Amino acid sequence: GGRLRDVQATGRGAHPVAGIAGYCVGHVQTELDLPEIDQNTQFSYPSHLAKPLKILIQASDGASDYGNKFGEPVIAGYCRSFRGVDASLQRCEWIKPIMFSAGIGWLDEDTGI
């Protein structure tokens, strides 16, 4: 709710139009993974955390549904999946997801800053 509140905090002249959302998650494991690359780098996720693919689907659905209820549809965004392994085979990825959001709108000229 904070992002929508921020738009309205500009005053009476605020007109939200649309939202954008971005997601950064760990490795989205799919059948397209190359076995020769992944053979020594299979890592599991802690049982109390959702897997990246589930996060992408459910977070995107939630952000779209929330914005639509307030008349501010999500019209653009991005997702980024990352997994790396250093020389000692230590995992390097986004275990916890990161979500970015922003809004597109306008202020009336006579009520703007």
Tab-separated table of N, CA, C and O in Angstrom:
chain	number	residue	atom	x	y	z
A	1	GLY	N	0.788	-1.190	0.000
A	1	GLY	CA	0.000	0.000	0.000
A	1	GLY	C	0.835	1.261	0.000
A	1	GLY	O	0.345	2.324	-0.317
A	2	GLY	N	2.107	1.162	0.373
A	2	GLY	CA	2.940	2.349	0.505
A	2	GLY	C	3.165	3.088	-0.793
A	2	GLY	O	3.177	4.310	-0.837
A	3	ARG	N	3.347	2.365	-1.881
A	3	ARG	CA	3.597	3.026	-3.151
A	3	ARG	C	2.394	3.809	-3.630
A	3	ARG	O	2.517	4.919	-4.119
A	4	LEU	N	1.218	3.269	-3.481
A	4	LEU	CA	0.011	4.012	-3.856
A	4	LEU	C	-0.196	5.205	-2.929
A	4	LEU	O	-0.629	6.268	-3.361
A	5	ARG	N	0.119	5.027	-1.670
A	5	ARG	CA	0.005	6.125	-0.708
A	5	ARG	C	0.940	7.264	-1.089
A	5	ARG	O	0.591	8.436	-0.992
A	6	ASP	N	2.125	6.936	-1.554
A	6	ASP	CA	3.090	7.961	-1.927
A	6	ASP	C	2.571	8.841	-3.058
A	6	ASP	O	2.793	10.047	-3.065
A	7	VAL	N	1.887	8.242	-4.020
A	7	VAL	CA	1.310	9.027	-5.115
A	7	VAL	C	0.267	9.998	-4.565
A	7	VAL	O	0.242	11.172	-4.927
A	8	GLN	N	-0.596	9.509	-3.717
A	8	GLN	CA	-1.663	10.348	-3.171
A	8	GLN	C	-1.131	11.413	-2.216
A	8	GLN	O	-1.775	12.435	-2.012
A	9	ALA	N	0.049	11.201	-1.642
A	9	ALA	CA	0.615	12.156	-0.687
A	9	ALA	C	1.039	13.463	-1.358
A	9	ALA	O	1.319	14.436	-0.673
A	10	THR	N	1.060	13.516	-2.677
A	10	THR	CA	1.445	14.741	-3.358
A	10	THR	C	0.335	15.784	-3.314
A	10	THR	O	0.563	16.942	-3.614
A	11	GLY	N	-0.854	15.370	-2.965
A	11	GLY	CA	-1.945	16.330	-2.830
A	11	GLY	C	-3.094	16.053	-3.773
A	11	GLY	O	-3.169	15.012	-4.405
A	12	ARG	N	-3.998	17.028	-3.860
A	12	ARG	CA	-5.221	16.855	-4.647
A	12	ARG	C	-4.987	16.733	-6.137
A	12	ARG	O	-5.827	16.233	-6.853
A	13	GLY	N	-3.872	17.183	-6.624
A	13	GLY	CA	-3.638	17.168	-8.058
A	13	GLY	C	-3.007	15.898	-8.587
A	13	GLY	O	-2.671	15.819	-9.755
A	14	ALA	N	-2.836	14.888	-7.739
A	14	ALA	CA	-2.158	13.663	-8.163
A	14	ALA	C	-3.094	12.752	-8.941
A	14	ALA	O	-4.226	12.518	-8.536
A	15	HIS	N	-2.611	12.269	-10.071
A	15	HIS	CA	-3.386	11.346	-10.889
A	15	HIS	C	-2.522	10.129	-11.236
A	15	HIS	O	-1.708	10.188	-12.158
A	16	PRO	N	-2.665	9.037	-10.488
A	16	PRO	CA	-1.912	7.839	-10.844
A	16	PRO	C	-2.446	7.247	-12.141
A	16	PRO	O	-3.648	7.272	-12.397
A	17	VAL	N	-1.562	6.739	-12.975
A	17	VAL	CA	-1.949	6.185	-14.267
A	17	VAL	C	-1.657	4.690	-14.326
A	17	VAL	O	-2.516	3.898	-14.670
A	18	ALA	N	-0.442	4.306	-13.995
A	18	ALA	CA	-0.048	2.904	-14.117
A	18	ALA	C	1.135	2.623	-13.198
A	18	ALA	O	1.784	3.544	-12.704
A	19	GLY	N	1.392	1.360	-12.996
A	19	GLY	CA	2.524	0.941	-12.176
A	19	GLY	C	3.496	0.108	-12.976
A	19	GLY	O	3.173	-0.422	-14.045
A	20	ILE	N	4.706	0.015	-12.459
A	20	ILE	CA	5.706	-0.892	-13.009
A	20	ILE	C	6.294	-1.678	-11.849
A	20	ILE	O	6.306	-1.204	-10.709
A	21	ALA	N	6.739	-2.891	-12.112
A	21	ALA	CA	7.270	-3.741	-11.052
A	21	ALA	C	8.467	-4.522	-11.567
A	21	ALA	O	8.517	-4.916	-12.729
A	22	GLY	N	9.439	-4.741	-10.710
A	22	GLY	CA	10.616	-5.523	-11.064
A	22	GLY	C	10.930	-6.520	-9.968
A	22	GLY	O	10.686	-6.260	-8.787
A	23	TYR	N	11.464	-7.649	-10.360
A	23	TYR	CA	11.744	-8.724	-9.413
A	23	TYR	C	13.145	-9.269	-9.650
A	23	TYR	O	13.538	-9.526	-10.787
A	24	CYS	N	13.882	-9.478	-8.575
A	24	CYS	CA	15.184	-10.131	-8.628
A	24	CYS	C	15.097	-11.359	-7.737
A	24	CYS	O	14.780	-11.244	-6.549
A	25	VAL	N	15.361	-12.511	-8.325
A	25	VAL	CA	15.268	-13.776	-7.586
A	25	VAL	C	16.490	-14.629	-7.883
A	25	VAL	O	17.274	-14.333	-8.781
A	26	GLY	N	16.613	-15.704	-7.130
A	26	GLY	CA	17.683	-16.670	-7.365
A	26	GLY	C	17.465	-17.416	-8.663
A	26	GLY	O	16.612	-17.077	-9.479
A	27	HIS	N	18.216	-18.452	-8.844
A	27	HIS	CA	18.195	-19.238	-10.082
A	27	HIS	C	16.823	-19.886	-10.300
A	27	HIS	O	16.341	-20.632	-9.459
A	28	VAL	N	16.198	-19.581	-11.429
A	28	VAL	CA	14.935	-20.213	-11.789
A	28	VAL	C	15.290	-21.539	-12.460
A	28	VAL	O	15.717	-21.571	-13.608
A	29	GLN	N	15.153	-22.604	-11.708
A	29	GLN	CA	15.536	-23.916	-12.222
A	29	GLN	C	14.471	-24.431	-13.187
A	29	GLN	O	13.316	-24.570	-12.820
A	30	THR	N	14.883	-24.685	-14.417
A	30	THR	CA	13.965	-25.178	-15.444
A	30	THR	C	14.602	-26.364	-16.157
A	30	THR	O	15.779	-26.675	-15.957
A	31	GLU	N	13.827	-26.980	-17.010
A	31	GLU	CA	14.345	-28.096	-17.801
A	31	GLU	C	15.341	-27.625	-18.850
A	31	GLU	O	16.015	-28.426	-19.486
A	32	LEU	N	15.470	-26.315	-19.019
A	32	LEU	CA	16.407	-25.773	-20.001
A	32	LEU	C	17.822	-25.606	-19.457
A	32	LEU	O	18.722	-25.217	-20.198
A	33	ASP	N	18.030	-25.892	-18.157
A	33	ASP	CA	19.373	-25.774	-17.585
A	33	ASP	C	20.334	-26.730	-18.290
A	33	ASP	O	19.968	-27.844	-18.643
A	34	LEU	N	21.538	-26.281	-18.491
A	34	LEU	CA	22.536	-27.110	-19.160
A	34	LEU	C	23.215	-28.022	-18.145
A	34	LEU	O	23.847	-27.536	-17.204
A	35	PRO	N	23.119	-29.338	-18.299
A	35	PRO	CA	23.677	-30.260	-17.310
A	35	PRO	C	25.179	-30.110	-17.119
A	35	PRO	O	25.674	-30.237	-16.012
A	36	GLU	N	25.924	-29.825	-18.187
A	36	GLU	CA	27.374	-29.714	-18.040
A	36	GLU	C	27.777	-28.502	-17.203
A	36	GLU	O	28.828	-28.477	-16.598
A	37	ILE	N	26.928	-27.495	-17.145
A	37	ILE	CA	27.210	-26.328	-16.320
A	37	ILE	C	26.732	-26.556	-14.889
A	37	ILE	O	27.377	-26.165	-13.935
A	38	ASP	N	25.612	-27.216	-14.741
A	38	ASP	CA	24.978	-27.349	-13.431
A	38	ASP	C	25.381	-28.584	-12.628
A	38	ASP	O	24.979	-28.728	-11.499
A	39	GLN	N	26.195	-29.467	-13.173
A	39	GLN	CA	26.459	-30.715	-12.487
A	39	GLN	C	27.105	-30.538	-11.115
A	39	GLN	O	26.836	-31.307	-10.201
A	40	ASN	N	27.932	-29.527	-10.936
A	40	ASN	CA	28.597	-29.331	-9.641
A	40	ASN	C	28.005	-28.165	-8.851
A	40	ASN	O	28.552	-27.775	-7.843
A	41	THR	N	26.908	-27.612	-9.324
A	41	THR	CA	26.397	-26.405	-8.683
A	41	THR	C	24.937	-26.527	-8.277
A	41	THR	O	24.236	-25.545	-8.215
A	42	GLN	N	24.454	-27.720	-8.047
A	42	GLN	CA	23.068	-27.889	-7.617
A	42	GLN	C	22.954	-27.526	-6.132
A	42	GLN	O	23.590	-28.156	-5.300
A	43	PHE	N	22.190	-26.531	-5.844
A	43	PHE	CA	21.968	-26.108	-4.474
A	43	PHE	C	20.480	-26.150	-4.199
A	43	PHE	O	19.674	-25.827	-5.062
A	44	SER	N	20.120	-26.519	-3.009
A	44	SER	CA	18.704	-26.503	-2.649
A	44	SER	C	18.405	-25.210	-1.901
A	44	SER	O	19.303	-24.540	-1.395
A	45	TYR	N	17.125	-24.880	-1.839
A	45	TYR	CA	16.698	-23.693	-1.119
A	45	TYR	C	16.201	-24.101	0.254
A	45	TYR	O	15.644	-25.188	0.419
A	46	PRO	N	16.372	-23.247	1.253
A	46	PRO	CA	15.843	-23.568	2.586
A	46	PRO	C	14.338	-23.843	2.500
A	46	PRO	O	13.627	-23.209	1.711
A	47	SER	N	13.864	-24.780	3.277
A	47	SER	CA	12.470	-25.212	3.174
A	47	SER	C	11.475	-24.102	3.520
A	47	SER	O	10.336	-24.144	3.071
A	48	HIS	N	11.884	-23.108	4.295
A	48	HIS	CA	10.965	-22.032	4.678
A	48	HIS	C	10.894	-20.913	3.629
A	48	HIS	O	10.140	-19.962	3.796
A	49	LEU	N	11.654	-21.028	2.557
A	49	LEU	CA	11.621	-20.020	1.492
A	49	LEU	C	11.017	-20.616	0.225
A	49	LEU	O	11.274	-21.763	-0.125
A	50	ALA	N	10.231	-19.827	-0.470
A	50	ALA	CA	9.643	-20.266	-1.738
A	50	ALA	C	10.726	-20.297	-2.818
A	50	ALA	O	11.685	-19.524	-2.773
A	51	LYS	N	10.535	-21.143	-3.794
A	51	LYS	CA	11.484	-21.227	-4.901
A	51	LYS	C	11.271	-20.026	-5.836
A	51	LYS	O	10.179	-19.473	-5.930
A	52	PRO	N	12.333	-19.613	-6.535
A	52	PRO	CA	12.260	-18.413	-7.375
A	52	PRO	C	11.117	-18.392	-8.385
A	52	PRO	O	10.476	-17.365	-8.561
A	53	LEU	N	10.845	-19.498	-9.056
A	53	LEU	CA	9.774	-19.507	-10.050
A	53	LEU	C	8.417	-19.241	-9.397
A	53	LEU	O	7.608	-18.465	-9.915
A	54	LYS	N	8.190	-19.822	-8.252
A	54	LYS	CA	6.933	-19.589	-7.528
A	54	LYS	C	6.815	-18.131	-7.109
A	54	LYS	O	5.749	-17.519	-7.200
A	55	ILE	N	7.922	-17.547	-6.669
A	55	ILE	CA	7.931	-16.134	-6.269
A	55	ILE	C	7.577	-15.254	-7.466
A	55	ILE	O	6.751	-14.348	-7.360
A	56	LEU	N	8.194	-15.509	-8.607
A	56	LEU	CA	7.923	-14.690	-9.793
A	56	LEU	C	6.455	-14.737	-10.183
A	56	LEU	O	5.847	-13.706	-10.467
A	57	ILE	N	5.881	-15.909	-10.177
A	57	ILE	CA	4.479	-16.052	-10.582
A	57	ILE	C	3.549	-15.398	-9.567
A	57	ILE	O	2.694	-14.575	-9.920
A	58	GLN	N	3.707	-15.738	-8.296
A	58	GLN	CA	2.772	-15.237	-7.292
A	58	GLN	C	2.960	-13.753	-6.999
A	58	GLN	O	1.979	-13.030	-6.806
A	59	ALA	N	4.186	-13.269	-6.985
A	59	ALA	CA	4.411	-11.840	-6.730
A	59	ALA	C	3.880	-10.997	-7.877
A	59	ALA	O	3.262	-9.954	-7.668
A	60	SER	N	4.093	-11.450	-9.095
A	60	SER	CA	3.580	-10.725	-10.249
A	60	SER	C	2.051	-10.710	-10.248
A	60	SER	O	1.436	-9.660	-10.483
A	61	ASP	N	1.450	-11.852	-9.976
A	61	ASP	CA	-0.014	-11.902	-9.886
A	61	ASP	C	-0.531	-10.968	-8.799
A	61	ASP	O	-1.510	-10.252	-8.986
A	62	GLY	N	0.134	-10.960	-7.652
A	62	GLY	CA	-0.297	-10.115	-6.531
A	62	GLY	C	-0.164	-8.636	-6.827
A	62	GLY	O	-1.066	-7.845	-6.548
A	63	ALA	N	0.956	-8.237	-7.426
A	63	ALA	CA	1.158	-6.822	-7.757
A	63	ALA	C	0.142	-6.356	-8.789
A	63	ALA	O	-0.417	-5.261	-8.685
A	64	SER	N	-0.120	-7.182	-9.784
A	64	SER	CA	-1.101	-6.819	-10.813
A	64	SER	C	-2.502	-6.710	-10.226
A	64	SER	O	-3.236	-5.759	-10.509
A	65	ASP	N	-2.870	-7.675	-9.410
A	65	ASP	CA	-4.196	-7.674	-8.797
A	65	ASP	C	-4.384	-6.455	-7.891
A	65	ASP	O	-5.401	-5.775	-7.951
A	66	TYR	N	-3.377	-6.158	-7.094
A	66	TYR	CA	-3.452	-5.027	-6.167
A	66	TYR	C	-3.601	-3.708	-6.924
A	66	TYR	O	-4.473	-2.897	-6.620
A	67	GLY	N	-2.764	-3.495	-7.929
A	67	GLY	CA	-2.846	-2.254	-8.703
A	67	GLY	C	-4.168	-2.120	-9.435
A	67	GLY	O	-4.749	-1.031	-9.496
A	68	ASN	N	-4.651	-3.212	-9.995
A	68	ASN	CA	-5.923	-3.171	-10.716
A	68	ASN	C	-7.074	-2.775	-9.807
A	68	ASN	O	-7.999	-2.071	-10.228
A	69	LYS	N	-7.042	-3.205	-8.563
A	69	LYS	CA	-8.118	-2.867	-7.624
A	69	LYS	C	-8.176	-1.370	-7.346
A	69	LYS	O	-9.216	-0.844	-6.979
A	70	PHE	N	-7.052	-0.686	-7.501
A	70	PHE	CA	-7.002	0.748	-7.247
A	70	PHE	C	-6.965	1.557	-8.537
A	70	PHE	O	-6.689	2.750	-8.525
A	71	GLY	N	-7.213	0.910	-9.654
A	71	GLY	CA	-7.228	1.613	-10.929
A	71	GLY	C	-5.862	1.988	-11.438
A	71	GLY	O	-5.716	2.928	-12.218
A	72	GLU	N	-4.847	1.291	-10.999
A	72	GLU	CA	-3.480	1.560	-11.447
A	72	GLU	C	-2.857	0.246	-11.922
A	72	GLU	O	-2.138	-0.411	-11.183
A	73	PRO	N	-3.140	-0.176	-13.149
A	73	PRO	CA	-2.629	-1.459	-13.635
A	73	PRO	C	-1.113	-1.456	-13.787
A	73	PRO	O	-0.511	-0.426	-14.084
A	74	VAL	N	-0.514	-2.605	-13.573
A	74	VAL	CA	0.918	-2.767	-13.826
A	74	VAL	C	1.076	-3.003	-15.323
A	74	VAL	O	0.554	-3.969	-15.870
A	75	ILE	N	1.781	-2.083	-15.998
A	75	ILE	CA	1.890	-2.156	-17.458
A	75	ILE	C	3.288	-2.510	-17.948
A	75	ILE	O	3.473	-2.773	-19.127
A	76	ALA	N	4.269	-2.508	-17.056
A	76	ALA	CA	5.635	-2.819	-17.483
A	76	ALA	C	6.426	-3.331	-16.289
A	76	ALA	O	6.009	-3.197	-15.139
A	77	GLY	N	7.559	-3.906	-16.574
A	77	GLY	CA	8.412	-4.392	-15.510
A	77	GLY	C	9.532	-5.263	-16.042
A	77	GLY	O	9.782	-5.320	-17.244
A	78	TYR	N	10.199	-5.919	-15.121
A	78	TYR	CA	11.288	-6.810	-15.501
A	78	TYR	C	11.431	-7.901	-14.445
A	78	TYR	O	10.915	-7.790	-13.330
A	79	CYS	N	12.110	-8.952	-14.811
A	79	CYS	CA	12.517	-9.936	-13.800
A	79	CYS	C	13.946	-10.351	-14.119
A	79	CYS	O	14.363	-10.376	-15.274
A	80	ARG	N	14.671	-10.606	-13.086
A	80	ARG	CA	16.070	-10.988	-13.229
A	80	ARG	C	16.326	-12.188	-12.328
A	80	ARG	O	15.994	-12.175	-11.156
A	81	SER	N	16.901	-13.203	-12.899
A	81	SER	CA	17.274	-14.406	-12.163
A	81	SER	C	18.789	-14.508	-12.192
A	81	SER	O	19.412	-14.297	-13.238
A	82	PHE	N	19.376	-14.799	-11.054
A	82	PHE	CA	20.834	-14.853	-10.995
A	82	PHE	C	21.292	-15.984	-10.089
A	82	PHE	O	20.742	-16.197	-9.017
A	83	ARG	N	22.288	-16.675	-10.539
A	83	ARG	CA	23.002	-17.631	-9.696
A	83	ARG	C	24.443	-17.645	-10.149
A	83	ARG	O	24.738	-17.724	-11.342
A	84	GLY	N	25.317	-17.589	-9.205
A	84	GLY	CA	26.731	-17.668	-9.508
A	84	GLY	C	27.422	-18.586	-8.518
A	84	GLY	O	26.884	-18.896	-7.451
A	85	VAL	N	28.596	-19.013	-8.882
A	85	VAL	CA	29.416	-19.856	-8.022
A	85	VAL	C	30.837	-19.323	-8.112
A	85	VAL	O	31.349	-19.096	-9.200
A	86	ASP	N	31.451	-19.119	-6.948
A	86	ASP	CA	32.825	-18.622	-6.980
A	86	ASP	C	33.811	-19.790	-7.147
A	86	ASP	O	33.402	-20.944	-7.298
A	87	ALA	N	35.093	-19.503	-7.109
A	87	ALA	CA	36.118	-20.518	-7.355
A	87	ALA	C	36.072	-21.664	-6.345
A	87	ALA	O	36.445	-22.791	-6.665
A	88	SER	N	35.598	-21.392	-5.141
A	88	SER	CA	35.524	-22.452	-4.121
A	88	SER	C	34.134	-23.096	-4.078
A	88	SER	O	33.786	-23.751	-3.109
A	89	LEU	N	33.350	-22.895	-5.137
A	89	LEU	CA	31.998	-23.449	-5.279
A	89	LEU	C	31.020	-22.943	-4.219
A	89	LEU	O	30.071	-23.626	-3.865
A	90	GLN	N	31.274	-21.738	-3.724
A	90	GLN	CA	30.344	-21.110	-2.791
A	90	GLN	C	29.228	-20.448	-3.587
A	90	GLN	O	29.484	-19.754	-4.571
A	91	ARG	N	28.038	-20.638	-3.129
A	91	ARG	CA	26.841	-20.110	-3.801
A	91	ARG	C	26.810	-18.582	-3.744
A	91	ARG	O	27.126	-17.976	-2.732
A	92	CYS	N	26.385	-17.990	-4.827
A	92	CYS	CA	26.247	-16.535	-4.905
A	92	CYS	C	24.980	-16.255	-5.707
A	92	CYS	O	24.972	-16.411	-6.928
A	93	GLU	N	23.892	-15.925	-5.033
A	93	GLU	CA	22.632	-15.631	-5.721
A	93	GLU	C	21.691	-14.915	-4.770
A	93	GLU	O	21.961	-14.769	-3.596
A	94	TRP	N	20.566	-14.465	-5.313
A	94	TRP	CA	19.550	-13.829	-4.493
A	94	TRP	C	18.689	-14.925	-3.867
A	94	TRP	O	17.762	-15.421	-4.477
A	95	ILE	N	18.980	-15.301	-2.637
A	95	ILE	CA	18.180	-16.325	-1.956
A	95	ILE	C	16.828	-15.732	-1.575
A	95	ILE	O	15.792	-16.359	-1.720
A	96	LYS	N	16.851	-14.515	-1.072
A	96	LYS	CA	15.603	-13.816	-0.762
A	96	LYS	C	15.287	-12.879	-1.926
A	96	LYS	O	16.175	-12.224	-2.458
A	97	PRO	N	14.039	-12.805	-2.332
A	97	PRO	CA	13.690	-11.978	-3.491
A	97	PRO	C	13.762	-10.485	-3.189
A	97	PRO	O	13.632	-10.057	-2.048
A	98	ILE	N	13.965	-9.722	-4.240
A	98	ILE	CA	13.943	-8.268	-4.154
A	98	ILE	C	12.862	-7.798	-5.118
A	98	ILE	O	12.814	-8.234	-6.261
A	99	MET	N	11.984	-6.918	-4.663
A	99	MET	CA	10.949	-6.373	-5.545
A	99	MET	C	11.086	-4.853	-5.589
A	99	MET	O	11.260	-4.212	-4.565
A	100	PHE	N	11.018	-4.333	-6.791
A	100	PHE	CA	11.028	-2.893	-7.006
A	100	PHE	C	9.678	-2.504	-7.601
A	100	PHE	O	9.096	-3.259	-8.375
A	101	SER	N	9.179	-1.348	-7.222
A	101	SER	CA	7.943	-0.875	-7.847
A	101	SER	C	8.013	0.641	-8.005
A	101	SER	O	8.707	1.323	-7.263
A	102	ALA	N	7.283	1.119	-8.976
A	102	ALA	CA	7.231	2.559	-9.231
A	102	ALA	C	5.905	2.865	-9.909
A	102	ALA	O	5.200	1.968	-10.351
A	103	GLY	N	5.583	4.132	-9.951
A	103	GLY	CA	4.329	4.536	-10.560
A	103	GLY	C	4.528	5.585	-11.635
A	103	GLY	O	5.526	6.301	-11.655
A	104	ILE	N	3.571	5.628	-12.526
A	104	ILE	CA	3.551	6.618	-13.594
A	104	ILE	C	2.270	7.431	-13.405
A	104	ILE	O	1.202	6.870	-13.162
A	105	GLY	N	2.381	8.723	-13.454
A	105	GLY	CA	1.214	9.564	-13.258
A	105	GLY	C	1.527	11.003	-13.608
A	105	GLY	O	2.544	11.291	-14.234
A	106	TRP	N	0.651	11.898	-13.208
A	106	TRP	CA	0.890	13.318	-13.453
A	106	TRP	C	0.260	14.147	-12.344
A	106	TRP	O	-0.583	13.692	-11.598
A	107	LEU	N	0.729	15.390	-12.270
A	107	LEU	CA	0.184	16.392	-11.365
A	107	LEU	C	-0.436	17.498	-12.192
A	107	LEU	O	0.113	17.910	-13.218
A	108	ASP	N	-1.585	17.991	-11.759
A	108	ASP	CA	-2.178	19.146	-12.426
A	108	ASP	C	-1.250	20.335	-12.266
A	108	ASP	O	-0.647	20.540	-11.218
A	109	GLU	N	-1.148	21.122	-13.304
A	109	GLU	CA	-0.219	22.243	-13.288
A	109	GLU	C	-0.519	23.249	-12.155
A	109	GLU	O	0.375	23.740	-11.505
A	110	ASP	N	-1.780	23.493	-11.899
A	110	ASP	CA	-2.130	24.487	-10.867
A	110	ASP	C	-2.006	23.960	-9.448
A	110	ASP	O	-1.990	24.728	-8.499
A	111	THR	N	-1.899	22.641	-9.255
A	111	THR	CA	-1.763	22.116	-7.899
A	111	THR	C	-0.402	21.495	-7.662
A	111	THR	O	-0.100	21.057	-6.554
A	112	GLY	N	0.445	21.406	-8.675
A	112	GLY	CA	1.756	20.807	-8.546
A	112	GLY	C	2.737	21.710	-7.827
A	112	GLY	O	2.474	22.877	-7.555
A	113	ILE	N	3.854	21.167	-7.555
A	113	ILE	CA	4.921	21.906	-6.849
A	113	ILE	C	5.746	22.688	-7.840
A	113	ILE	O	6.057	22.300	-8.888
